[in-house]
Amino acid sequence: MIKTDNLPKRPDSPLHVGERAIQAHLGVEQDMDQLARRIIRSYMPQQHRDFYQQLPFIVLGGIDDNQDIWASLRFGKPGFITTPNDKTILIKHHALMGDPLENALQTDRPVGMLGIELHTRRRNRLTTRLISKNDTHISLQVDQSFGNCPQYIQLRDYEFVRDPAVSTTNNDVVHFNQFSDEDFQHISSADTFFVASVAPVSDNQITQGADVSHRGGRAGFVKVDGNTLLIPDYAGNNLYNTLGNFLLNPKAGLCFPDFNTGDLLLLTGSVEILWEKDPLISAFKGAERAWKFTLNKGVRLKNSMPLRWEFRQYSPNSLLAGDWQRATELLKQQQNKQGQRAFQITKIAQETPDIRSYYLTPNDGLGLPNYHPGQYLSVEITSPMYKKTRRTYTLSSTPHDPYLRITVKAKSGGASGWLHQNWHIGQTINALIPSGKFYLPAEQQQPLILLAAGVGITPMISMFKQVFTENFRLRTTRLVTLFYAARSEQDLAFHQELTELAEASNGALRYLPFVSQSNANPANNITAGMRIDADIFRQVLHQDNYQAYLCGPADFMQHMYDSLREVGVSDSQIHAESFGPSSLKRDNSTAPPGETNESDEAEVADIEFIESSKTLHWNKGDATLLEIAENSGLSPDFSCRSGSCGRCATRITQGKVHYRTAISARVEDDQVLLCCAVPAKDTQTIKLAL
C-alpha cells in the first residue's frame, strides 16, 4: 500500500500528494519535483494559446453531482476555442445530445482539458475551473498548464461530415450498465481512448482538481473481461498525474471514440492500480504495471461526432508495445518451456565470409517468444553426420524485432558448417524457447561496456540495439560503448548496422571497431593495427560504475578482463559469456553470482560413457561433460547449456562433478547436469550412463 502521509513537505510544489507518493514509491520524487517546477505553469504560453485555437475538437473531463467522473469531446470549426488572455479559455459550446459530462460542467467545478492533434501528434494539457457557462459558451480559468510528449498517439487525418452545431437525437443515446457485444468489439479493437480523473480538493486547490489524458497502443491493448477492463500502463513522463489522482480517488471516466462511425462510448466506474505484476501483465510487452477499470454505468452516443478520421500509421511507441492476445500467447509459451516450436527461415544474410544470419518466424501462428538480449536459441539439427542433435546459437535480434535472428560462424567439419551448406529460405526448423544466463537485465541502467571479438558480436549487437530502442521508448540516455575486434574489415559482422545505430543515437551509443590488419579504410571509422587494451580504455572511458559484458575467444576475454580490472572496473561488474574452457580466471572472489572457482576442478580424469563403451581423457580446463560427449559423437539431450532447464540430466555411477556455473535446475542425487559439469577435485574417473 502506497502511503501519502510520510512525504517531505513541499508546500509550493505543483504536484499533489498522490502524484508525489507514487513518484516516491518508484524512486523519482525528487527529480520529478524539479522537473514539474520547470514545465508546469499557472498560465498558457503563447505557443499553447495558438495551438488550442487551431483545434477542431477538445477533450474535457469532470465530476458530476453523483461524484461520477466523465470524459467526453466537444467539437467546432478551428477557432471555436479562444484565449482572451493567458489564464482564460473560452469554448464555443455545442453540447452533445445525451452527454453525461454536461452535468459536470457547472460553475466552480474542476474541469480537465486536453488539446490533441491526431494528425501531428501534438498535445497539451490544462487543469481548469469553470467560471461561467451559458447556451453558447463556457469559460474556464487555468490552474495549471503543461505540454505532453507525442508517445502512443496514432496518426489520423480528419474531415468534417456535418456542421458541429447540428446535434443528434435522443434515439441515438443508449444507456447501459453491462457491456454488450457491440461494446466489447468497440473497446477490444480500440487503439485510443481518453481517461478523466479527479483528485479531491484540499487546502491547495491549484494542485488538486480534474485531469484528462490520452491513452494509446496497438489495437487490442485494452482487455475486456465481463464488466471490467484491464489497461497496461506504459512508461511516460514519470509525473503520474492520472495514477496520482487514482491513488486519492479511485474513480475514472473513459471515452472511447470510434473514428469510423462517429460513435462515442462514455464510461464511468472504479479503478484499481495493479502494482504487483501477475504473469499475464509481465508478459505484456512495454507494460510497467496495469490498472483495472470496473464499469458502473455507460452511455453510447451514436454518430455524435461531426468528424471522421482516416488512419495513417501507428505511433512508433505503440509498435514497440504488445497487446493482450500476444501476452496470452507468450504466457502459454513460457509455461511450456520444455516444448519446441517450428520456425521458418525467411531470410539469410551473409555477414562476413564465414558468418551468416538466419531470420526466423514462427510456423504455429503464435507470436514470437520473449527473451533477453544476449540469450540463445537451441535448434534441432538432423543430418547424416549428427543424426538428430541440438546446437545453441546466440540471438543477434532484439525482443522488439518482428523476427528471431541467429548468427552462425561456419566451422569445417562441424554442425555449423553443415548448417551453412544445407539451411535454405523456406525451410522449417525446430527450436526450444530462448534461454541463457548471459543477458542484459531490463532493470539495469548503468553505463555499458560491450567487448566482442569475431562471432562474439552476436549477443553484443542484441544488447546494443536493445539499449538504442529502450532509450527511445523510455526517453532515457543510457550510455554504451561497444569495442569490436576482428582480423580485417571484411570480418566485422554487422559493421554497417552498428555504425548506423551509433550515428542515430544522439551520442548515447559509441561503436569502436578494431582490426589487427593495417589496411582498413579510415573513412569507415575503423582503428587498424592496434589491440584493445587498458590504454585504450583510459582514453575512451570517462564514466564510473560501468557494467561490462565480454564475448569472444578465451584469450580475448581474459585479456579484456585483465585490462578492465587494470583501469578499475569492479570484478563483480564484469560479465562474460562462458563456453567451457573460455571461462575467465578471475582475480578475486567477488565474481557475479553463478561463476565458481576453477581450483575445485580435477587436474586430470577419465570419462567413461558406459552405454556407448567409450572412454576419454580429460585435463583441467577442458570442455564440459556435454561438450566432451558431443565431440565423441554422442547426442545427449540438452537445451539451455547453463544449468537452468534440466534437460541434460544424466545418471552418474562413479565419481563427483564440479559445476562451472551455479545450476538452478533440480536433479536427483544420482544425476548430473552435463552442460555445466566437469570432474571435481580429486576425482580420477567419471562414469556416465550414456
XYZ file of C-alpha atoms in Angstrom:
690
model
C 0.000 0.000 0.000
C 1.423 3.375 -1.030
C 1.193 5.955 1.756
C 0.824 9.704 1.344
C 1.497 10.796 4.934
C 5.272 10.297 5.065
C 6.374 12.606 2.265
C 8.715 15.570 2.741
C 6.875 18.878 2.961
C 6.789 20.731 -0.364
C 4.021 23.352 0.060
C 4.960 25.154 -3.149
C 5.160 22.021 -5.303
C 2.920 21.958 -8.406
C 2.278 18.264 -7.671
C -0.206 16.910 -5.134
C 0.454 14.176 -2.575
C -0.970 11.388 -4.749
C 1.422 12.114 -7.592
C 4.343 12.587 -5.223
C 3.596 9.388 -3.285
C 3.780 7.304 -6.452
C 6.962 9.062 -7.526
C 8.480 8.357 -4.110
C 7.406 4.716 -4.342
C 9.239 4.451 -7.674
C 12.287 6.430 -6.564
C 11.840 9.520 -8.759
C 10.090 12.026 -6.456
C 12.960 14.471 -6.055
C 13.796 14.510 -9.764
C 10.145 14.971 -10.722
C 9.686 17.814 -8.241
C 12.462 19.702 -10.020
C 11.073 18.850 -13.461
C 7.496 19.787 -12.539
C 8.580 23.221 -11.341
C 10.089 23.836 -14.784
C 7.315 22.536 -17.031
C 4.050 23.122 -15.117
C 2.861 26.721 -15.367
C -0.032 28.711 -13.932
C -0.687 30.237 -17.362
C -0.696 29.286 -21.047
C 2.382 30.234 -23.075
C 1.605 31.867 -26.415
C 2.505 28.695 -28.296
C -0.176 26.783 -26.400
C -2.743 29.536 -26.941
C -2.125 29.400 -30.686
C -2.345 25.605 -30.580
C -5.760 25.490 -28.877
C -7.222 27.987 -31.342
C -6.471 25.730 -34.328
C -8.138 22.579 -32.945
C -11.375 21.047 -34.345
C -12.151 19.253 -31.065
C -11.205 19.297 -27.391
C -11.243 16.578 -24.695
C -12.869 17.510 -21.380
C -13.215 15.690 -18.063
C -15.156 16.449 -14.907
C -17.188 15.172 -11.959
C -20.999 15.320 -11.656
C -23.378 15.681 -8.696
C -23.247 11.914 -8.049
C -19.444 12.030 -7.844
C -19.232 10.122 -11.119
C -16.342 11.116 -13.383
C -16.850 11.515 -17.137
C -14.654 12.212 -20.132
C -16.049 13.405 -23.461
C -15.323 15.545 -26.518
C -16.537 18.894 -27.808
C -16.311 19.885 -31.483
C -16.182 23.024 -33.573
C -14.567 24.544 -36.599
C -10.979 25.665 -35.862
C -11.287 28.890 -33.900
C -14.149 27.633 -31.693
C -11.627 27.784 -28.829
C -10.187 31.205 -27.993
C -7.932 32.528 -25.240
C -8.832 36.105 -24.212
C -5.705 36.076 -22.029
C -3.102 33.584 -20.829
C -5.298 32.499 -17.884
C -8.652 32.096 -19.639
C -10.073 29.592 -22.151
C -13.350 30.365 -23.958
C -15.047 27.460 -25.780
C -17.984 27.843 -28.170
C -20.227 25.242 -26.630
C -22.056 22.661 -28.755
C -23.382 20.118 -26.246
C -23.760 16.532 -27.466
C -27.243 15.060 -27.052
C -27.322 12.781 -24.005
C -23.742 13.513 -22.940
C -23.448 12.966 -19.135
C -20.451 15.313 -18.998
C -22.907 18.237 -19.276
C -23.935 17.637 -15.656
C -20.306 18.071 -14.599
C -19.816 21.375 -16.439
C -21.047 23.638 -13.662
C -19.701 26.860 -12.176
C -16.706 26.421 -9.845
C -16.312 22.747 -10.797
C -12.853 21.417 -11.778
C -12.507 20.605 -15.474
C -9.621 18.730 -17.057
C -8.796 19.692 -20.627
C -6.640 18.040 -23.284
C -5.856 19.577 -26.637
C -4.602 16.981 -29.089
C -3.879 16.967 -32.829
C -4.044 13.422 -34.112
C -2.588 14.467 -37.467
C 0.585 15.930 -35.864
C 0.778 14.041 -32.527
C 0.924 17.352 -30.627
C -0.855 17.591 -27.284
C -1.082 19.967 -24.326
C -2.982 19.692 -21.054
C -4.777 22.051 -18.703
C -6.343 21.763 -15.281
C -9.032 24.431 -15.012
C -12.089 25.681 -13.155
C -15.340 26.534 -14.895
C -16.067 30.195 -14.189
C -19.160 30.708 -16.369
C -21.470 28.835 -18.735
C -24.375 29.840 -20.981
C -26.150 28.435 -24.033
C -23.291 29.301 -26.375
C -20.022 29.348 -24.422
C -18.185 28.012 -21.423
C -15.349 29.949 -19.827
C -12.528 28.224 -17.949
C -9.826 29.615 -15.677
C -6.403 27.970 -15.956
C -4.934 26.455 -12.791
C -2.092 24.528 -14.426
C -0.780 24.261 -17.981
C 1.818 21.862 -19.362
C 2.849 20.137 -22.554
C 2.829 16.403 -23.219
C 5.034 14.177 -25.349
C 3.726 12.591 -28.589
C 4.106 8.981 -27.417
C 1.435 6.393 -28.345
C -0.600 8.813 -30.497
C -1.693 7.172 -33.760
C -1.567 9.495 -36.780
C -5.012 10.271 -38.236
C -6.335 12.844 -40.698
C -9.773 14.348 -40.067
C -12.631 15.814 -42.059
C -15.998 17.288 -41.058
C -19.028 15.296 -42.217
C -21.577 17.784 -40.875
C -21.870 21.112 -39.121
C -20.724 20.601 -35.499
C -23.656 22.744 -34.332
C -26.090 20.071 -35.600
C -26.786 17.592 -32.813
C -28.120 14.036 -32.893
C -31.446 12.935 -31.338
C -32.426 11.072 -28.183
C -32.878 7.937 -30.296
C -29.101 7.855 -30.724
C -28.401 7.666 -26.964
C -28.038 4.217 -25.345
C -27.614 3.831 -21.571
C -26.237 0.602 -20.075
C -24.549 -0.933 -17.043
C -23.339 -4.110 -18.754
C -21.091 -4.307 -21.800
C -22.850 -5.556 -24.932
C -21.232 -7.461 -27.802
C -21.065 -4.145 -29.664
C -19.289 -2.516 -26.714
C -16.892 -5.458 -26.455
C -15.948 -5.154 -30.116
C -15.628 -1.362 -29.864
C -13.239 -1.496 -26.900
C -11.277 -4.583 -27.996
C -10.436 -3.031 -31.354
C -9.619 0.450 -29.985
C -6.126 1.892 -30.271
C -7.037 5.155 -28.499
C -9.119 6.314 -25.549
C -9.229 9.227 -23.114
C -9.294 8.959 -19.326
C -10.537 11.556 -16.833
C -9.644 11.523 -13.146
C -10.245 13.885 -10.242
C -8.237 14.440 -7.073
C -10.337 15.637 -4.122
C -9.915 19.303 -3.243
C -7.781 20.008 -0.188
C -6.170 23.149 1.160
C -4.241 23.533 -2.108
C -6.931 23.921 -4.743
C -4.424 24.657 -7.513
C -2.722 21.241 -7.433
C -5.884 19.212 -6.953
C -8.703 19.017 -9.430
C -9.694 17.338 -12.696
C -7.392 15.923 -15.331
C -7.984 14.231 -18.673
C -5.354 12.337 -20.597
C -4.764 10.260 -23.725
C -4.021 6.534 -23.797
C -2.923 4.678 -26.918
C -1.453 1.388 -28.052
C -1.899 -1.382 -30.549
C -5.486 -2.387 -31.287
C -6.259 -4.866 -28.511
C -4.283 -3.091 -25.797
C -7.429 -2.852 -23.635
C -8.651 -6.234 -22.385
C -12.386 -6.708 -21.743
C -13.338 -9.291 -19.126
C -17.012 -9.193 -18.197
C -17.668 -5.717 -16.820
C -14.006 -4.902 -16.222
C -11.225 -3.536 -18.406
C -7.534 -4.315 -17.942
C -5.287 -1.494 -19.168
C -1.466 -1.524 -19.374
C 0.423 1.443 -18.001
C 3.410 2.281 -20.178
C 6.490 4.304 -19.338
C 5.715 8.016 -19.584
C 6.916 11.303 -18.131
C 7.008 9.966 -14.527
C 4.668 12.710 -13.302
C 1.880 10.148 -12.729
C -0.939 12.687 -12.982
C -3.583 10.057 -13.729
C -2.350 7.370 -11.328
C -1.786 10.010 -8.655
C -5.436 11.016 -8.916
C -6.446 7.334 -8.811
C -4.472 6.916 -5.582
C -6.516 9.663 -3.884
C -9.832 8.978 -5.635
C -10.078 5.533 -7.296
C -12.619 6.509 -9.953
C -12.338 7.287 -13.656
C -14.262 8.355 -16.711
C -13.288 6.784 -20.034
C -14.119 7.944 -23.551
C -13.654 5.550 -26.480
C -14.197 7.287 -29.841
C -14.992 5.227 -32.930
C -13.149 7.185 -35.595
C -15.015 5.439 -38.422
C -18.673 5.534 -37.292
C -18.627 8.691 -35.172
C -19.851 6.868 -32.040
C -18.637 7.862 -28.587
C -18.580 5.257 -25.822
C -18.548 7.024 -22.429
C -17.920 5.009 -19.250
C -17.691 5.791 -15.551
C -16.591 3.445 -12.796
C -13.995 2.499 -10.211
C -10.311 1.761 -10.707
C -7.635 -0.323 -9.034
C -3.906 0.125 -9.689
C -2.165 -3.241 -10.040
C 1.319 -2.585 -8.699
C 2.421 -6.193 -8.453
C 2.765 -7.753 -11.884
C 0.985 -11.057 -12.339
C 2.336 -13.374 -15.086
C -0.070 -12.042 -17.722
C 0.850 -8.398 -17.105
C 4.545 -9.323 -17.072
C 4.057 -10.951 -20.477
C 2.601 -7.718 -21.920
C 5.492 -6.059 -23.742
C 6.069 -2.489 -22.557
C 3.735 -2.608 -19.538
C 5.298 -1.189 -16.383
C 2.173 -2.095 -14.439
C -1.584 -2.098 -15.152
C -4.855 -0.766 -13.824
C -8.304 -2.280 -13.756
C -11.495 -0.368 -14.509
C -14.864 -1.723 -13.328
C -17.927 -0.337 -15.084
C -20.597 1.447 -13.054
C -22.577 2.812 -15.988
C -22.052 3.869 -19.546
C -23.588 5.761 -22.457
C -23.202 5.196 -26.185
C -23.698 8.370 -28.219
C -24.291 7.109 -31.742
C -22.983 9.177 -34.642
C -22.313 12.013 -32.198
C -19.003 13.139 -33.690
C -19.206 15.520 -36.665
C -15.698 14.393 -37.631
C -14.363 11.238 -39.266
C -10.720 10.210 -39.241
C -8.578 8.267 -41.673
C -5.883 6.147 -40.039
C -2.352 6.880 -41.307
C 0.055 4.986 -39.082
C 0.746 3.725 -35.598
C 2.962 5.595 -33.208
C 6.438 4.009 -33.119
C 5.920 3.597 -29.371
C 2.702 1.644 -29.943
C 4.528 -0.722 -32.288
C 7.115 -1.376 -29.576
C 4.360 -2.378 -27.145
C 2.241 -5.509 -27.049
C -1.407 -6.436 -26.820
C -3.319 -8.905 -24.682
C -3.517 -11.603 -27.364
C 0.261 -11.580 -27.745
C 0.666 -11.555 -23.964
C -1.606 -14.598 -23.620
C 0.308 -16.450 -26.343
C 3.616 -15.594 -24.705
C 2.394 -16.819 -21.330
C 1.451 -20.173 -22.883
C 4.923 -20.432 -24.416
C 6.580 -19.682 -21.086
C 4.509 -22.375 -19.389
C 5.726 -24.874 -21.990
C 9.455 -24.332 -21.502
C 10.335 -27.915 -22.415
C 8.362 -27.909 -25.661
C 9.805 -26.976 -29.021
C 8.300 -24.830 -31.769
C 8.567 -24.793 -35.537
C 10.122 -21.764 -37.252
C 10.539 -20.935 -40.919
C 13.712 -19.447 -42.348
C 12.543 -16.270 -44.090
C 15.883 -14.639 -44.883
C 19.592 -15.481 -44.947
C 22.226 -12.736 -44.780
C 25.955 -13.178 -45.360
C 27.554 -11.022 -42.669
C 31.213 -11.962 -43.328
C 32.881 -14.625 -45.496
C 32.237 -17.269 -42.803
C 29.342 -15.807 -40.753
C 25.666 -15.927 -41.762
C 22.478 -14.717 -40.119
C 19.235 -16.680 -40.333
C 15.929 -14.846 -39.875
C 13.175 -16.969 -38.346
C 9.419 -16.526 -37.894
C 7.037 -18.914 -36.077
C 5.152 -21.512 -38.104
C 2.496 -22.211 -35.475
C 0.547 -18.942 -35.702
C 1.637 -17.841 -32.235
C 3.692 -14.757 -31.576
C 7.436 -14.599 -31.153
C 8.854 -15.883 -27.861
C 10.095 -13.367 -25.341
C 13.761 -13.248 -24.422
C 16.521 -11.044 -23.071
C 19.263 -9.527 -25.246
C 22.223 -11.908 -25.130
C 20.294 -15.170 -24.823
C 20.475 -18.006 -27.323
C 18.225 -20.332 -29.312
C 18.616 -24.102 -29.089
C 17.906 -25.522 -32.566
C 17.454 -29.084 -33.728
C 19.814 -30.302 -36.441
C 19.172 -33.527 -38.329
C 21.932 -34.672 -40.653
C 23.642 -37.901 -41.760
C 26.643 -36.850 -39.657
C 24.809 -35.926 -36.453
C 21.503 -37.777 -36.866
C 19.345 -35.643 -34.542
C 21.117 -33.280 -32.180
C 20.876 -29.744 -30.821
C 23.121 -26.753 -31.094
C 22.769 -23.370 -29.447
C 23.286 -20.111 -31.329
C 23.104 -16.655 -29.806
C 20.258 -14.411 -30.922
C 21.516 -11.307 -32.698
C 17.989 -9.863 -32.871
C 16.239 -7.961 -30.076
C 12.897 -8.586 -28.347
C 11.484 -5.615 -30.283
C 12.268 -7.099 -33.711
C 9.480 -8.840 -35.705
C 11.667 -11.929 -36.158
C 14.294 -14.062 -34.458
C 17.792 -13.853 -35.900
C 20.573 -16.298 -35.111
C 24.080 -15.679 -36.394
C 26.328 -18.667 -37.096
C 30.027 -18.949 -37.912
C 30.851 -21.945 -40.096
C 33.439 -24.351 -38.738
C 34.801 -27.013 -41.071
C 33.517 -30.455 -40.187
C 31.156 -29.140 -37.520
C 27.406 -28.761 -37.237
C 27.661 -25.077 -38.114
C 29.422 -25.910 -41.386
C 26.707 -28.408 -42.262
C 24.093 -25.796 -41.366
C 25.675 -23.246 -43.743
C 25.561 -25.767 -46.569
C 22.048 -27.088 -46.016
C 19.762 -24.498 -44.443
C 17.784 -22.508 -47.014
C 14.997 -19.931 -47.221
C 11.585 -21.546 -46.718
C 12.951 -24.404 -44.631
C 11.270 -25.286 -41.331
C 13.426 -25.877 -38.262
C 12.556 -26.801 -34.690
C 13.804 -24.842 -31.692
C 13.218 -24.517 -27.971
C 12.333 -21.169 -26.442
C 15.313 -18.810 -25.932
C 17.363 -19.326 -22.807
C 20.693 -18.458 -21.210
C 22.049 -16.638 -18.175
C 24.280 -14.217 -20.096
C 21.938 -11.348 -20.891
C 21.256 -7.678 -20.300
C 18.794 -7.224 -17.394
C 15.924 -4.864 -18.177
C 16.228 -3.042 -14.855
C 19.919 -2.217 -15.292
C 20.674 1.426 -16.164
C 24.421 1.916 -15.545
C 26.733 2.832 -18.442
C 27.701 -0.213 -20.501
C 30.954 -1.511 -21.940
C 30.431 -4.225 -24.564
C 33.521 -6.119 -25.730
C 33.369 -8.584 -28.618
C 35.718 -10.435 -30.930
C 34.739 -12.314 -34.081
C 31.353 -14.014 -33.878
C 31.217 -12.908 -30.230
C 29.473 -9.831 -31.629
C 26.160 -11.734 -31.720
C 24.987 -11.084 -28.139
C 26.517 -7.612 -28.238
C 24.560 -6.336 -31.240
C 21.404 -7.547 -29.497
C 22.317 -5.583 -26.359
C 23.489 -2.541 -28.341
C 20.302 -2.335 -30.391
C 18.111 -3.015 -27.351
C 19.585 -0.043 -25.485
C 19.059 2.121 -28.573
C 15.376 1.118 -28.686
C 14.826 1.450 -24.951
C 16.454 4.890 -24.909
C 13.847 5.926 -27.481
C 10.924 4.182 -25.776
C 11.716 5.403 -22.266
C 13.252 8.739 -23.315
C 16.439 7.907 -21.429
C 20.101 8.307 -22.351
C 21.848 5.138 -21.263
C 25.459 5.276 -22.442
C 27.013 2.316 -24.270
C 30.493 1.837 -25.699
C 30.967 -1.206 -27.938
C 34.518 -2.365 -28.697
C 34.668 -4.900 -31.527
C 37.858 -6.743 -32.553
C 38.328 -8.683 -35.795
C 41.113 -9.726 -38.143
C 40.103 -7.475 -41.032
C 37.439 -5.025 -42.120
C 35.689 -7.841 -44.012
C 35.439 -9.817 -40.762
C 33.433 -7.111 -38.945
C 29.931 -8.594 -38.871
C 27.081 -6.033 -38.693
C 29.540 -3.171 -39.217
C 27.065 -1.034 -41.183
C 24.150 -1.740 -38.837
C 26.209 -0.884 -35.761
C 27.528 2.289 -37.390
C 24.006 3.474 -38.249
C 22.711 2.759 -34.737
C 25.539 4.756 -33.189
C 25.007 7.679 -35.571
C 21.269 7.770 -34.795
C 21.693 7.602 -31.006
C 22.427 11.303 -30.357
C 25.758 10.392 -28.804
C 24.453 7.801 -26.336
C 25.917 4.813 -28.200
C 29.523 4.543 -29.397
C 30.787 1.841 -31.758
C 34.578 1.382 -31.887
C 35.790 -1.327 -34.306
C 39.418 -2.521 -34.223
C 41.126 -4.777 -36.778
C 44.540 -6.401 -36.478
C 45.386 -5.870 -40.147
C 46.679 -2.426 -41.045
C 44.895 -1.905 -44.387
C 41.427 -0.883 -43.153
C 39.695 2.116 -44.694
C 39.997 5.053 -42.223
C 36.796 6.514 -43.678
C 34.877 3.609 -42.116
C 35.835 4.686 -38.576
C 37.977 1.570 -38.074
C 41.123 1.532 -35.953
C 43.705 -0.652 -37.703
C 46.782 -2.409 -36.372
C 46.003 -1.823 -32.692
C 44.820 -4.045 -29.857
C 42.117 -3.091 -27.408
C 43.843 -2.716 -24.046
C 43.912 -0.732 -20.817
C 45.467 2.297 -22.511
C 42.551 2.417 -24.970
C 40.103 2.197 -22.072
C 41.806 5.107 -20.308
C 41.458 7.239 -23.438
C 37.834 6.346 -24.166
C 36.027 5.566 -20.913
C 35.192 8.564 -18.748
C 32.208 7.343 -16.681
C 32.051 5.479 -13.377
C 30.153 2.391 -12.316
C 30.262 0.587 -15.667
C 28.727 -2.804 -16.325
C 30.942 -4.730 -18.765
C 29.921 -7.668 -20.990
C 32.501 -9.828 -22.785
C 32.124 -12.402 -25.547
C 34.774 -13.965 -27.763
C 37.661 -16.434 -27.750
C 39.202 -17.372 -24.404
C 42.413 -15.375 -24.774
C 40.499 -12.265 -25.903
C 38.106 -12.404 -22.959
C 40.905 -12.953 -20.470
C 42.865 -10.014 -21.893
C 39.752 -7.788 -21.785
C 39.010 -8.855 -18.221
C 42.560 -8.109 -17.074
C 42.536 -4.724 -18.858
C 39.208 -3.725 -17.322
C 40.445 -4.643 -13.876
C 43.592 -2.586 -14.518
C 41.519 0.565 -15.124
C 39.394 -0.022 -12.030
C 36.258 -1.801 -13.260
C 34.984 -3.959 -10.404
C 35.249 -7.719 -10.820
C 31.584 -8.087 -9.884
C 30.605 -5.786 -12.756
C 32.334 -7.831 -15.458
C 30.081 -10.427 -17.091
C 31.317 -12.993 -19.588
C 29.676 -15.423 -21.974
C 31.296 -18.673 -20.912
C 31.823 -21.535 -23.369
C 33.500 -24.296 -21.374
C 37.248 -23.629 -21.398
C 36.586 -19.965 -22.207
C 35.706 -19.403 -18.551
C 37.544 -16.434 -17.060
C 40.280 -16.693 -14.472
C 39.122 -14.031 -12.047
C 41.410 -12.310 -9.588
C 39.191 -12.451 -6.501
C 36.056 -13.986 -5.068
C 33.631 -11.187 -5.954
C 32.611 -12.657 -9.298
C 28.991 -12.306 -10.395
C 26.636 -14.897 -8.896
C 26.819 -18.233 -10.692
C 30.540 -18.305 -11.503
C 32.671 -20.717 -9.457
C 36.317 -21.355 -8.734
C 38.488 -23.318 -11.172
C 40.515 -24.708 -8.247
C 37.576 -27.005 -7.468
C 38.191 -28.918 -10.722
C 40.240 -32.099 -11.074
C 43.678 -31.944 -12.648
C 43.064 -34.998 -14.865
C 40.305 -37.601 -15.121
C 38.926 -40.354 -17.330
C 35.353 -40.001 -18.632
C 33.600 -43.322 -19.300
C 30.339 -43.412 -21.277
C 29.066 -46.809 -20.142
C 26.294 -47.452 -22.690
C 28.470 -46.322 -25.589
C 31.611 -48.157 -24.428
C 33.740 -45.038 -24.853
C 36.453 -43.663 -22.570
C 38.018 -40.228 -22.997
C 40.815 -38.464 -21.134
C 40.052 -35.052 -19.590
C 42.521 -32.364 -18.440
C 41.876 -29.364 -16.231
C 40.474 -26.510 -18.342
C 38.936 -28.847 -20.931
C 35.305 -28.628 -22.006
C 32.234 -29.666 -20.019
C 30.937 -33.234 -19.974
C 28.260 -32.264 -22.504
C 30.809 -30.934 -24.969
C 33.066 -33.964 -24.395
C 30.107 -36.239 -25.195
C 29.214 -34.280 -28.331
C 32.802 -34.251 -29.554
C 32.916 -38.027 -29.199
C 29.882 -38.451 -31.471
C 27.192 -38.798 -28.806
C 23.967 -36.763 -28.860
C 22.751 -36.253 -25.280
C 19.628 -34.152 -24.879
C 20.102 -30.542 -23.792
C 18.624 -27.076 -24.137
C 19.908 -24.195 -22.017
C 23.582 -25.172 -21.572
C 23.513 -23.105 -18.389
C 22.110 -25.434 -15.731
C 18.619 -23.988 -15.668
C 16.412 -26.357 -17.703
C 17.477 -29.847 -16.552
C 17.207 -31.498 -19.983
C 20.797 -32.788 -19.914
C 20.420 -34.581 -16.551
C 22.273 -37.906 -16.811
C 22.808 -40.728 -14.301
C 26.314 -40.876 -12.810
C 27.541 -44.194 -11.377
C 31.037 -43.198 -10.248
C 32.878 -40.020 -9.398
C 31.970 -36.481 -8.394
C 31.491 -33.372 -10.522
C 32.076 -29.662 -10.121
C 29.698 -27.177 -11.764
C 31.391 -24.308 -13.562
C 28.247 -22.224 -13.195
C 25.719 -22.465 -10.391
C 22.816 -24.640 -11.506
C 19.170 -23.829 -10.836
C 17.507 -26.957 -12.254
C 16.558 -29.696 -9.824
C 18.403 -33.031 -10.247
C 18.268 -36.351 -8.420
C 21.121 -37.456 -6.185
C 22.401 -39.891 -8.815
C 22.221 -37.377 -11.691
C 24.443 -34.596 -13.009
C 23.811 -31.782 -15.467
C 26.281 -32.403 -18.278
C 26.175 -28.843 -19.628
C 27.952 -27.287 -16.637
C 29.752 -30.270 -15.091
C 33.433 -31.197 -15.107
C 35.293 -33.721 -12.935
C 35.641 -32.463 -9.371
C 38.914 -32.107 -7.482
C 40.491 -35.477 -6.543
C 38.128 -37.366 -8.891
C 40.027 -39.740 -11.173
C 37.142 -41.416 -13.029
C 33.656 -40.304 -14.054
C 31.219 -42.973 -15.236
C 28.029 -41.835 -17.003
C 25.010 -43.845 -18.201
C 25.306 -42.538 -21.723
